[in-house]
Amino acid sequence: MLDGSCCCGTVRFQLTAEPSMMGTCHCIRCRKVGASTIVFVRKEDLKWVSGKENVQLFKAVPPYRYDRCFCRTCGTSLGEILSDMDSFPIAANAIDSELTVRNGLHEFVNEKPSWYEICDDARQSGDHPPSS
Ligand SMILES: [Zn+2]
Ligand SMILES: [Zn+2]
């Protein structure tokens, strides 16, 4: 069981399985909301402990696809934690437990600021990764 929470502790959740994939998005929007590194979780693996009603949704505006959730109290980025898709990304920063999964993808590297240096061998994509 993995634990996750926001900075102020209002939002708490658990994951019954390790996330399947980790990716880092360098788009301007992810950078602004402080949620560049995300992990994909399956809906059935996410268990709410508290604070779901304190999560605010920010709808994606094209060309950006991902809605963004955050804690209304402290602003911690939570990714698409309110999604009802079978699998969805949540912000890796919200997970308190150690993870074994490692970054496997950099997307929107065309929007990456020069001060951020990519220091791993993960696959890179200029914008969205090619859909599979
Ligand atoms: Zn909070
Ligand atoms: Zn992004």
PDB file of N, CA and C in Angstrom, residues 45-114:
ATOM      1  N   ASP A  45      -7.146   1.079  -8.179  1.00  0.00           N
ATOM      2  CA  ASP A  45      -6.050   1.061  -7.199  1.00  0.00           C
ATOM      3  C   ASP A  45      -6.047   2.295  -6.287  1.00  0.00           C
ATOM      4  N   LEU A  46      -6.868   3.291  -6.615  1.00  0.00           N
ATOM      5  CA  LEU A  46      -6.899   4.537  -5.839  1.00  0.00           C
ATOM      6  C   LEU A  46      -7.982   4.474  -4.766  1.00  0.00           C
ATOM      7  N   LYS A  47      -7.566   4.599  -3.518  1.00  0.00           N
ATOM      8  CA  LYS A  47      -8.511   4.592  -2.385  1.00  0.00           C
ATOM      9  C   LYS A  47      -8.419   5.929  -1.659  1.00  0.00           C
ATOM     10  N   TRP A  48      -9.558   6.620  -1.561  1.00  0.00           N
ATOM     11  CA  TRP A  48      -9.581   7.913  -0.869  1.00  0.00           C
ATOM     12  C   TRP A  48      -9.601   7.704   0.629  1.00  0.00           C
ATOM     13  N   VAL A  49      -8.794   8.464   1.334  1.00  0.00           N
ATOM     14  CA  VAL A  49      -8.806   8.449   2.798  1.00  0.00           C
ATOM     15  C   VAL A  49      -9.549   9.686   3.295  1.00  0.00           C
ATOM     16  N   SER A  50      -9.221  10.848   2.750  1.00  0.00           N
ATOM     17  CA  SER A  50      -9.903  12.083   3.154  1.00  0.00           C
ATOM     18  C   SER A  50      -9.660  13.187   2.125  1.00  0.00           C
ATOM     19  N   GLY A  51     -10.519  14.190   2.166  1.00  0.00           N
ATOM     20  CA  GLY A  51     -10.265  15.427   1.438  1.00  0.00           C
ATOM     21  C   GLY A  51     -10.646  15.441  -0.028  1.00  0.00           C
ATOM     22  N   LYS A  52     -11.355  14.406  -0.521  1.00  0.00           N
ATOM     23  CA  LYS A  52     -11.720  14.416  -1.937  1.00  0.00           C
ATOM     24  C   LYS A  52     -12.540  15.665  -2.287  1.00  0.00           C
ATOM     25  N   GLU A  53     -13.398  16.096  -1.354  1.00  0.00           N
ATOM     26  CA  GLU A  53     -14.241  17.277  -1.590  1.00  0.00           C
ATOM     27  C   GLU A  53     -13.439  18.573  -1.592  1.00  0.00           C
ATOM     28  N   ASN A  54     -12.172  18.505  -1.160  1.00  0.00           N
ATOM     29  CA  ASN A  54     -11.315  19.697  -1.134  1.00  0.00           C
ATOM     30  C   ASN A  54     -10.433  19.795  -2.384  1.00  0.00           C
ATOM     31  N   VAL A  55     -10.675  18.896  -3.355  1.00  0.00           N
ATOM     32  CA  VAL A  55      -9.881  18.885  -4.584  1.00  0.00           C
ATOM     33  C   VAL A  55     -10.590  19.724  -5.643  1.00  0.00           C
ATOM     34  N   GLN A  56      -9.864  20.660  -6.230  1.00  0.00           N
ATOM     35  CA  GLN A  56     -10.400  21.528  -7.282  1.00  0.00           C
ATOM     36  C   GLN A  56      -9.914  21.045  -8.644  1.00  0.00           C
ATOM     37  N   LEU A  57     -10.781  21.072  -9.636  1.00  0.00           N
ATOM     38  CA  LEU A  57     -10.415  20.680 -10.994  1.00  0.00           C
ATOM     39  C   LEU A  57     -10.191  21.904 -11.873  1.00  0.00           C
ATOM     40  N   PHE A  58      -9.080  21.927 -12.582  1.00  0.00           N
ATOM     41  CA  PHE A  58      -8.784  22.961 -13.576  1.00  0.00           C
ATOM     42  C   PHE A  58      -8.835  22.290 -14.939  1.00  0.00           C
ATOM     43  N   LYS A  59      -9.831  22.669 -15.767  1.00  0.00           N
ATOM     44  CA  LYS A  59     -10.040  21.996 -17.058  1.00  0.00           C
ATOM     45  C   LYS A  59      -8.950  22.350 -18.061  1.00  0.00           C
ATOM     46  N   ALA A  60      -8.507  21.343 -18.818  1.00  0.00           N
ATOM     47  CA  ALA A  60      -7.486  21.560 -19.841  1.00  0.00           C
ATOM     48  C   ALA A  60      -8.032  22.423 -20.973  1.00  0.00           C
ATOM     49  N   VAL A  61      -7.205  23.299 -21.501  1.00  0.00           N
ATOM     50  CA  VAL A  61      -7.548  24.124 -22.656  1.00  0.00           C
ATOM     51  C   VAL A  61      -6.664  23.646 -23.808  1.00  0.00           C
ATOM     52  N   PRO A  62      -7.248  23.263 -24.993  1.00  0.00           N
ATOM     53  CA  PRO A  62      -6.422  22.783 -26.099  1.00  0.00           C
ATOM     54  C   PRO A  62      -5.294  23.764 -26.415  1.00  0.00           C
ATOM     55  N   PRO A  63      -4.078  23.325 -26.808  1.00  0.00           N
ATOM     56  CA  PRO A  63      -3.756  21.944 -27.160  1.00  0.00           C
ATOM     57  C   PRO A  63      -3.429  21.052 -25.966  1.00  0.00           C
ATOM     58  N   TYR A  64      -3.559  21.542 -24.780  1.00  0.00           N
ATOM     59  CA  TYR A  64      -3.237  20.708 -23.625  1.00  0.00           C
ATOM     60  C   TYR A  64      -4.390  19.766 -23.327  1.00  0.00           C
ATOM     61  N   ARG A  65      -4.041  18.543 -23.000  1.00  0.00           N
ATOM     62  CA  ARG A  65      -5.071  17.528 -22.868  1.00  0.00           C
ATOM     63  C   ARG A  65      -5.452  17.243 -21.427  1.00  0.00           C
ATOM     64  N   TYR A  66      -4.535  17.482 -20.542  1.00  0.00           N
ATOM     65  CA  TYR A  66      -4.752  16.961 -19.198  1.00  0.00           C
ATOM     66  C   TYR A  66      -5.398  17.982 -18.278  1.00  0.00           C
ATOM     67  N   ASP A  67      -6.523  17.585 -17.697  1.00  0.00           N
ATOM     68  CA  ASP A  67      -7.107  18.383 -16.630  1.00  0.00           C
ATOM     69  C   ASP A  67      -6.159  18.330 -15.429  1.00  0.00           C
ATOM     70  N   ARG A  68      -6.259  19.327 -14.585  1.00  0.00           N
ATOM     71  CA  ARG A  68      -5.358  19.367 -13.430  1.00  0.00           C
ATOM     72  C   ARG A  68      -6.149  19.561 -12.157  1.00  0.00           C
ATOM     73  N   CYS A  69      -5.842  18.758 -11.186  1.00  0.00           N
ATOM     74  CA  CYS A  69      -6.480  18.882  -9.881  1.00  0.00           C
ATOM     75  C   CYS A  69      -5.465  19.405  -8.873  1.00  0.00           C
ATOM     76  N   PHE A  70      -5.979  20.113  -7.893  1.00  0.00           N
ATOM     77  CA  PHE A  70      -5.102  20.604  -6.829  1.00  0.00           C
ATOM     78  C   PHE A  70      -5.896  20.772  -5.544  1.00  0.00           C
ATOM     79  N   CYS A  71      -5.198  20.795  -4.434  1.00  0.00           N
ATOM     80  CA  CYS A  71      -5.836  21.001  -3.133  1.00  0.00           C
ATOM     81  C   CYS A  71      -6.243  22.460  -3.012  1.00  0.00           C
ATOM     82  N   ARG A  72      -7.512  22.689  -2.666  1.00  0.00           N
ATOM     83  CA  ARG A  72      -8.014  24.068  -2.549  1.00  0.00           C
ATOM     84  C   ARG A  72      -7.331  24.828  -1.423  1.00  0.00           C
ATOM     85  N   THR A  73      -6.838  24.116  -0.447  1.00  0.00           N
ATOM     86  CA  THR A  73      -6.240  24.783   0.719  1.00  0.00           C
ATOM     87  C   THR A  73      -4.780  25.140   0.476  1.00  0.00           C
ATOM     88  N   CYS A  74      -3.994  24.173   0.004  1.00  0.00           N
ATOM     89  CA  CYS A  74      -2.538  24.419  -0.070  1.00  0.00           C
ATOM     90  C   CYS A  74      -2.007  24.461  -1.506  1.00  0.00           C
ATOM     91  N   GLY A  75      -2.830  24.104  -2.495  1.00  0.00           N
ATOM     92  CA  GLY A  75      -2.409  24.213  -3.886  1.00  0.00           C
ATOM     93  C   GLY A  75      -1.575  23.059  -4.412  1.00  0.00           C
ATOM     94  N   THR A  76      -1.341  22.035  -3.599  1.00  0.00           N
ATOM     95  CA  THR A  76      -0.551  20.890  -4.081  1.00  0.00           C
ATOM     96  C   THR A  76      -1.148  20.308  -5.359  1.00  0.00           C
ATOM     97  N   SER A  77      -0.309  20.134  -6.377  1.00  0.00           N
ATOM     98  CA  SER A  77      -0.740  19.526  -7.630  1.00  0.00           C
ATOM     99  C   SER A  77      -1.050  18.055  -7.426  1.00  0.00           C
ATOM    100  N   LEU A  78      -2.181  17.612  -7.977  1.00  0.00           N
ATOM    101  CA  LEU A  78      -2.617  16.231  -7.788  1.00  0.00           C
ATOM    102  C   LEU A  78      -2.881  15.527  -9.109  1.00  0.00           C
ATOM    103  N   GLY A  79      -2.510  16.156 -10.232  1.00  0.00           N
ATOM    104  CA  GLY A  79      -2.733  15.524 -11.530  1.00  0.00           C
ATOM    105  C   GLY A  79      -4.213  15.381 -11.831  1.00  0.00           C
ATOM    106  N   GLU A  80      -4.604  14.257 -12.414  1.00  0.00           N
ATOM    107  CA  GLU A  80      -6.005  14.032 -12.787  1.00  0.00           C
ATOM    108  C   GLU A  80      -6.690  13.120 -11.791  1.00  0.00           C
ATOM    109  N   ILE A  81      -6.458  13.372 -10.529  1.00  0.00           N
ATOM    110  CA  ILE A  81      -6.887  12.432  -9.496  1.00  0.00           C
ATOM    111  C   ILE A  81      -8.406  12.254  -9.425  1.00  0.00           C
ATOM    112  N   LEU A  82      -9.181  13.192  -9.985  1.00  0.00           N
ATOM    113  CA  LEU A  82     -10.644  13.047  -9.988  1.00  0.00           C
ATOM    114  C   LEU A  82     -11.158  12.347 -11.244  1.00  0.00           C
ATOM    115  N   SER A  83     -10.255  11.927 -12.117  1.00  0.00           N
ATOM    116  CA  SER A  83     -10.653  11.327 -13.390  1.00  0.00           C
ATOM    117  C   SER A  83     -11.481  10.065 -13.183  1.00  0.00           C
ATOM    118  N   ASP A  84     -12.401   9.805 -14.123  1.00  0.00           N
ATOM    119  CA  ASP A  84     -13.101   8.525 -14.054  1.00  0.00           C
ATOM    120  C   ASP A  84     -12.655   7.576 -15.175  1.00  0.00           C
ATOM    121  N   MET A  85     -11.506   7.895 -15.787  1.00  0.00           N
ATOM    122  CA  MET A  85     -10.905   6.968 -16.750  1.00  0.00           C
ATOM    123  C   MET A  85     -10.394   5.729 -16.004  1.00  0.00           C
ATOM    124  N   ASP A  86     -10.151   4.655 -16.761  1.00  0.00           N
ATOM    125  CA  ASP A  86      -9.632   3.434 -16.130  1.00  0.00           C
ATOM    126  C   ASP A  86      -8.223   3.645 -15.599  1.00  0.00           C
ATOM    127  N   SER A  87      -7.440   4.459 -16.317  1.00  0.00           N
ATOM    128  CA  SER A  87      -6.071   4.748 -15.909  1.00  0.00           C
ATOM    129  C   SER A  87      -5.830   6.230 -16.159  1.00  0.00           C
ATOM    130  N   PHE A  88      -5.187   6.895 -15.227  1.00  0.00           N
ATOM    131  CA  PHE A  88      -4.995   8.338 -15.370  1.00  0.00           C
ATOM    132  C   PHE A  88      -3.732   8.770 -14.626  1.00  0.00           C
ATOM    133  N   PRO A  89      -3.192   9.921 -15.023  1.00  0.00           N
ATOM    134  CA  PRO A  89      -1.968  10.391 -14.375  1.00  0.00           C
ATOM    135  C   PRO A  89      -2.250  11.203 -13.109  1.00  0.00           C
ATOM    136  N   ILE A  90      -1.472  10.955 -12.102  1.00  0.00           N
ATOM    137  CA  ILE A  90      -1.499  11.831 -10.931  1.00  0.00           C
ATOM    138  C   ILE A  90      -0.084  12.364 -10.722  1.00  0.00           C
ATOM    139  N   ALA A  91       0.014  13.471  -9.997  1.00  0.00           N
ATOM    140  CA  ALA A  91       1.322  14.102  -9.799  1.00  0.00           C
ATOM    141  C   ALA A  91       2.172  13.238  -8.867  1.00  0.00           C
ATOM    142  N   ALA A  92       3.384  12.907  -9.323  1.00  0.00           N
ATOM    143  CA  ALA A  92       4.276  12.070  -8.514  1.00  0.00           C
ATOM    144  C   ALA A  92       4.607  12.744  -7.186  1.00  0.00           C
ATOM    145  N   ASN A  93       4.605  14.081  -7.162  1.00  0.00           N
ATOM    146  CA  ASN A  93       4.958  14.797  -5.930  1.00  0.00           C
ATOM    147  C   ASN A  93       3.983  14.552  -4.786  1.00  0.00           C
ATOM    148  N   ALA A  94       2.775  14.056  -5.109  1.00  0.00           N
ATOM    149  CA  ALA A  94       1.773  13.835  -4.065  1.00  0.00           C
ATOM    150  C   ALA A  94       1.954  12.490  -3.364  1.00  0.00           C
ATOM    151  N   ILE A  95       2.829  11.651  -3.866  1.00  0.00           N
ATOM    152  CA  ILE A  95       3.012  10.318  -3.283  1.00  0.00           C
ATOM    153  C   ILE A  95       4.109  10.354  -2.226  1.00  0.00           C
ATOM    154  N   ASP A  96       3.767   9.889  -1.041  1.00  0.00           N
ATOM    155  CA  ASP A  96       4.705   9.925   0.090  1.00  0.00           C
ATOM    156  C   ASP A  96       5.606   8.692   0.128  1.00  0.00           C
ATOM    157  N   SER A  97       5.106   7.562  -0.314  1.00  0.00           N
ATOM    158  CA  SER A  97       5.869   6.322  -0.238  1.00  0.00           C
ATOM    159  C   SER A  97       6.942   6.284  -1.320  1.00  0.00           C
ATOM    160  N   GLU A  98       7.964   5.478  -1.090  1.00  0.00           N
ATOM    161  CA  GLU A  98       8.985   5.255  -2.117  1.00  0.00           C
ATOM    162  C   GLU A  98       8.353   4.556  -3.322  1.00  0.00           C
ATOM    163  N   LEU A  99       8.847   4.886  -4.498  1.00  0.00           N
ATOM    164  CA  LEU A  99       8.384   4.219  -5.715  1.00  0.00           C
ATOM    165  C   LEU A  99       9.565   3.514  -6.362  1.00  0.00           C
ATOM    166  N   THR A 100       9.294   2.389  -7.009  1.00  0.00           N
ATOM    167  CA  THR A 100      10.364   1.728  -7.759  1.00  0.00           C
ATOM    168  C   THR A 100      10.339   2.138  -9.227  1.00  0.00           C
ATOM    169  N   VAL A 101       9.166   2.595  -9.706  1.00  0.00           N
ATOM    170  CA  VAL A 101       9.064   3.023 -11.098  1.00  0.00           C
ATOM    171  C   VAL A 101       9.952   4.254 -11.314  1.00  0.00           C
ATOM    172  N   ARG A 102      10.550   4.336 -12.500  1.00  0.00           N
ATOM    173  CA  ARG A 102      11.411   5.467 -12.829  1.00  0.00           C
ATOM    174  C   ARG A 102      10.905   6.149 -14.093  1.00  0.00           C
ATOM    175  N   ASN A 103      11.337   7.392 -14.297  1.00  0.00           N
ATOM    176  CA  ASN A 103      10.865   8.154 -15.438  1.00  0.00           C
ATOM    177  C   ASN A 103      11.141   7.421 -16.757  1.00  0.00           C
ATOM    178  N   GLY A 104      10.090   7.280 -17.599  1.00  0.00           N
ATOM    179  CA  GLY A 104      10.240   6.570 -18.851  1.00  0.00           C
ATOM    180  C   GLY A 104       9.997   7.434 -20.073  1.00  0.00           C
ATOM    181  N   LEU A 105       9.711   8.709 -19.861  1.00  0.00           N
ATOM    182  CA  LEU A 105       9.319   9.558 -20.983  1.00  0.00           C
ATOM    183  C   LEU A 105       9.464  11.034 -20.628  1.00  0.00           C
ATOM    184  N   HIS A 106       9.971  11.799 -21.583  1.00  0.00           N
ATOM    185  CA  HIS A 106       9.924  13.263 -21.475  1.00  0.00           C
ATOM    186  C   HIS A 106       9.054  13.752 -22.616  1.00  0.00           C
ATOM    187  N   GLU A 107       7.995  14.488 -22.313  1.00  0.00           N
ATOM    188  CA  GLU A 107       7.183  15.046 -23.394  1.00  0.00           C
ATOM    189  C   GLU A 107       7.228  16.567 -23.356  1.00  0.00           C
ATOM    190  N   PHE A 108       6.860  17.164 -24.510  1.00  0.00           N
ATOM    191  CA  PHE A 108       6.921  18.620 -24.679  1.00  0.00           C
ATOM    192  C   PHE A 108       8.320  19.173 -24.396  1.00  0.00           C
ATOM    193  N   VAL A 109       9.356  18.441 -24.842  1.00  0.00           N
ATOM    194  CA  VAL A 109      10.713  18.954 -24.625  1.00  0.00           C
ATOM    195  C   VAL A 109      10.951  20.242 -25.423  1.00  0.00           C
ATOM    196  N   ASN A 110      10.102  20.488 -26.463  1.00  0.00           N
ATOM    197  CA  ASN A 110      10.218  21.753 -27.212  1.00  0.00           C
ATOM    198  C   ASN A 110       9.927  22.967 -26.335  1.00  0.00           C
ATOM    199  N   GLU A 111       9.196  22.757 -25.245  1.00  0.00           N
ATOM    200  CA  GLU A 111       8.844  23.879 -24.365  1.00  0.00           C
ATOM    201  C   GLU A 111       9.704  23.898 -23.107  1.00  0.00           C
ATOM    202  N   LYS A 112      10.656  23.007 -23.045  1.00  0.00           N
ATOM    203  CA  LYS A 112      11.506  22.887 -21.856  1.00  0.00           C
ATOM    204  C   LYS A 112      12.389  24.124 -21.714  1.00  0.00           C
ATOM    205  N   PRO A 113      12.468  24.691 -20.528  1.00  0.00           N
ATOM    206  CA  PRO A 113      13.381  25.816 -20.330  1.00  0.00           C
ATOM    207  C   PRO A 113      14.823  25.314 -20.304  1.00  0.00           C
ATOM    208  N   SER A 114      15.737  26.183 -20.694  1.00  0.00           N
ATOM    209  CA  SER A 114      17.127  25.741 -20.802  1.00  0.00           C
ATOM    210  C   SER A 114      17.731  25.395 -19.447  1.00  0.00           C
TER     211      SER A 114
END
